[in-house]
PDB file of C-alpha atoms in Angstrom:
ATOM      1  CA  UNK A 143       0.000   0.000   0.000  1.00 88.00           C
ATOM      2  CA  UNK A 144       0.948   3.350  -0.888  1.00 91.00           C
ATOM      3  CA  UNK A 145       1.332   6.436   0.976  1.00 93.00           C
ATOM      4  CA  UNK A 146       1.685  10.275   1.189  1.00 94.00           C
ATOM      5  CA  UNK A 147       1.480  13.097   3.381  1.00 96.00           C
ATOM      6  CA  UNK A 148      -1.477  16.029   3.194  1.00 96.00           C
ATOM      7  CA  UNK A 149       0.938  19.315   3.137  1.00 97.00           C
ATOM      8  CA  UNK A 150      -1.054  22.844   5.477  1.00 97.00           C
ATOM      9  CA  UNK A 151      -2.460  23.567   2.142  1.00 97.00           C
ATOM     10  CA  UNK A 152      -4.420  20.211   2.142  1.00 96.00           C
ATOM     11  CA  UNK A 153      -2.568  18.999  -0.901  1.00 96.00           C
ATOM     12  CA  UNK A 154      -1.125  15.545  -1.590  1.00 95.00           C
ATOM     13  CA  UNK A 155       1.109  13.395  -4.070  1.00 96.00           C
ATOM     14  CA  UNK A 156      -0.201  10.775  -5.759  1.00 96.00           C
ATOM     15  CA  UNK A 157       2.503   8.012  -6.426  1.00 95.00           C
ATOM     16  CA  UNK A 158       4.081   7.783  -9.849  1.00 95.00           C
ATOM     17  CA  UNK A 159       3.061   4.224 -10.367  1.00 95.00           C
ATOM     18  CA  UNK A 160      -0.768   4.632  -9.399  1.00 95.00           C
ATOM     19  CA  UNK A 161      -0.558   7.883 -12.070  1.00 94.00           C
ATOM     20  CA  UNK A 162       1.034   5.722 -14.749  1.00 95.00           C
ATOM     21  CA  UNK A 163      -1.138   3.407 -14.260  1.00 93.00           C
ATOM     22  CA  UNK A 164      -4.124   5.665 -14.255  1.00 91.00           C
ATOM     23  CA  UNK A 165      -2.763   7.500 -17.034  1.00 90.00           C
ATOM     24  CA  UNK A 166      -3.017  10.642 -14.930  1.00 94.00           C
ATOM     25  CA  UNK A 167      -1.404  13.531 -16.074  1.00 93.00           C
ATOM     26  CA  UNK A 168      -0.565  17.404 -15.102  1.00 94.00           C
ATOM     27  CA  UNK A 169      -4.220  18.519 -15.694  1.00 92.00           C
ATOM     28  CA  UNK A 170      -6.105  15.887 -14.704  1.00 93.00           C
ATOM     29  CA  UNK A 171      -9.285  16.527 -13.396  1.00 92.00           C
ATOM     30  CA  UNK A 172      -9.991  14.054 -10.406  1.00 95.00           C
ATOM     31  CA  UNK A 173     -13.613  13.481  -8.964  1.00 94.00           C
ATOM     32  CA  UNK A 174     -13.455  13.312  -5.145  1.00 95.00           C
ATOM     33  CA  UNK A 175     -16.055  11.609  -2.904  1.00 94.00           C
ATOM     34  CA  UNK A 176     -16.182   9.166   0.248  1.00 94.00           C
ATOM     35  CA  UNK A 177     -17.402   6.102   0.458  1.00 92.00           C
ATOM     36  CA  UNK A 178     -18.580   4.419   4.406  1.00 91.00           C
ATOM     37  CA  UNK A 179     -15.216   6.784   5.594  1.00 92.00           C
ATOM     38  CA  UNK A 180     -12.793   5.883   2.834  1.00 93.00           C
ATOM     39  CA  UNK A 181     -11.698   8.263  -0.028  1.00 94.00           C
ATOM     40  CA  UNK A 182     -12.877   7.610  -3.534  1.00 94.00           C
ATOM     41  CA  UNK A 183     -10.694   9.546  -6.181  1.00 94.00           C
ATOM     42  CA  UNK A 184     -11.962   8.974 -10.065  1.00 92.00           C
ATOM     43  CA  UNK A 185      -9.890  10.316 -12.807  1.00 92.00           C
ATOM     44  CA  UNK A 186     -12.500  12.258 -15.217  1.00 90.00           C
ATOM     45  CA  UNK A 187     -11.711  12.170 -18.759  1.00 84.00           C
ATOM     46  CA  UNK A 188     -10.523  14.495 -20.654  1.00 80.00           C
ATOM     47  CA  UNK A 189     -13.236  13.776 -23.405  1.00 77.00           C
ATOM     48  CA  UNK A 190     -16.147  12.129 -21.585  1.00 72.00           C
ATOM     49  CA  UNK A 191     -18.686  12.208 -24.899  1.00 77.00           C
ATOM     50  CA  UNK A 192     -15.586  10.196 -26.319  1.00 76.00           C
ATOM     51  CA  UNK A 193     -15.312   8.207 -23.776  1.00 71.00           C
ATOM     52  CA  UNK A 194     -18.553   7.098 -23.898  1.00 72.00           C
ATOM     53  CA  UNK A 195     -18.626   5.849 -27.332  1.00 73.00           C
ATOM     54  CA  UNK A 196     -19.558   2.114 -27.892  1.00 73.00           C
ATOM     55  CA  UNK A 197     -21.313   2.002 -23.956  1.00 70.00           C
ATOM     56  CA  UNK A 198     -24.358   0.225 -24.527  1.00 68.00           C
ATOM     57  CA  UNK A 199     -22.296  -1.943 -27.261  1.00 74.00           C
ATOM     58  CA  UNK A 200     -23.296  -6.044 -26.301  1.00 77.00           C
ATOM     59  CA  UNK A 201     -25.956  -4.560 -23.949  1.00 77.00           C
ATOM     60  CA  UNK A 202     -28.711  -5.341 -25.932  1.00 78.00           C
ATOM     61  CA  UNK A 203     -29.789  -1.325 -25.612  1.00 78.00           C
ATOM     62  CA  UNK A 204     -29.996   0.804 -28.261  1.00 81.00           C
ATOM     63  CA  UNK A 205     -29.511   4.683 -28.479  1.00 82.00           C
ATOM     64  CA  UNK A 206     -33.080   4.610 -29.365  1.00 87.00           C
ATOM     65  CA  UNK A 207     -34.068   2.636 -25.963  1.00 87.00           C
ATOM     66  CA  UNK A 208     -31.621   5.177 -24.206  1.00 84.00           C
ATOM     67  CA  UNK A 209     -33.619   8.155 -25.637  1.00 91.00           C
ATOM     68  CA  UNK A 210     -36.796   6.280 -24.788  1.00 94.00           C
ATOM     69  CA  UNK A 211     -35.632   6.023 -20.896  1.00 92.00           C
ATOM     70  CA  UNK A 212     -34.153   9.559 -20.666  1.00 93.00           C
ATOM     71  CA  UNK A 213     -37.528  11.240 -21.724  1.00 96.00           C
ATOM     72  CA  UNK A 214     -39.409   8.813 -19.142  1.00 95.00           C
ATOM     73  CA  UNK A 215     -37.181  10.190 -16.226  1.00 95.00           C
ATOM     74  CA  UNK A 216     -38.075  14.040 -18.018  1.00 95.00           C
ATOM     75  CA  UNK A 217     -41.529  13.071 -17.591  1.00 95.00           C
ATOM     76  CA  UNK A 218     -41.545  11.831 -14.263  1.00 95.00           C
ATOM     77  CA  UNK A 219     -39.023  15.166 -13.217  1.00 94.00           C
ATOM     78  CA  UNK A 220     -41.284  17.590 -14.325  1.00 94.00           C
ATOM     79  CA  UNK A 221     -44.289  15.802 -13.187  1.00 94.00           C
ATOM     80  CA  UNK A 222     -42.224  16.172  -9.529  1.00 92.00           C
ATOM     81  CA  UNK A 223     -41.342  19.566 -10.272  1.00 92.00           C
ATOM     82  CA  UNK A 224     -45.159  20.389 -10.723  1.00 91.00           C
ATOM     83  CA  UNK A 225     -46.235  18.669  -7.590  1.00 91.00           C
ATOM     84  CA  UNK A 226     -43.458  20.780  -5.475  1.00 88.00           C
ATOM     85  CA  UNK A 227     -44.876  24.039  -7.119  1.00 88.00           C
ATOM     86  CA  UNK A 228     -48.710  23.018  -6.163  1.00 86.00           C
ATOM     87  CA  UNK A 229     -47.417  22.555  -2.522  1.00 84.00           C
ATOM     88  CA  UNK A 230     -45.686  26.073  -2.137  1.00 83.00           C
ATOM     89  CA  UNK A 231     -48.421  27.671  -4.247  1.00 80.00           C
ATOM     90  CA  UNK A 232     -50.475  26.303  -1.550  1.00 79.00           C
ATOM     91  CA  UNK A 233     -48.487  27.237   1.070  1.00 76.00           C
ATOM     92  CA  UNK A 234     -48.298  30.708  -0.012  1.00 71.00           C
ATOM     93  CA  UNK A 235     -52.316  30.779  -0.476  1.00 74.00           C
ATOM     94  CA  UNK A 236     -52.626  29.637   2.965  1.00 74.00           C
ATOM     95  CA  UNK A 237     -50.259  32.824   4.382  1.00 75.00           C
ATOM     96  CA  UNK A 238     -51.787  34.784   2.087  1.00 75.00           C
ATOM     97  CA  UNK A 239     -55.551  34.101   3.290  1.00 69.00           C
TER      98      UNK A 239
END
């Protein structure tokens, strides 16, 4: 196992073989979360649309099925986002009265 120190400034090294490995560079964005109290770090791709070419690829999914999905979820945010407005317009009608 690998380790560094966190310098005042709350900055650390990452060793040279984990970068190589990764393929992180100078410039690398890194995504930074925890996960039940350990540290997650998630090199971000430079190109992510790129990157995401050929994903559903053997899944059986089409873009047309993702498309399909994605304006489901719309549906169901907006129809949220509606429900949430009724409540404060409520709300407010209720002060207001």
């Amino acid at each position: 196992m690998k380790q560094s120190v966190v310098s005042v400034r709350g900055q650390t090294v990452i060793p040279r073989d984990i970068r190589e490995r990764l393929g992180i560079r100078a410039n690398t964005r890194l995504a930074w979360t925890t996960r039940d109290g350990i540290i997650v770090v998630i090199p971000l791709p430079e190109d992510p649309v790129r990157e995401s070419l050929g994903i559903l690829k053997g899944s059986g999914l089409t873009f047309q099925d993702f498309l399909q999905e994605r304006r489901r979820e719309r549906a169901l945010e907006r129809e949220r986002d509606e429900q949430r407005s009724m409540r404060w317009r409520e709300t407010d009608d209720a002060r207001n009265a």
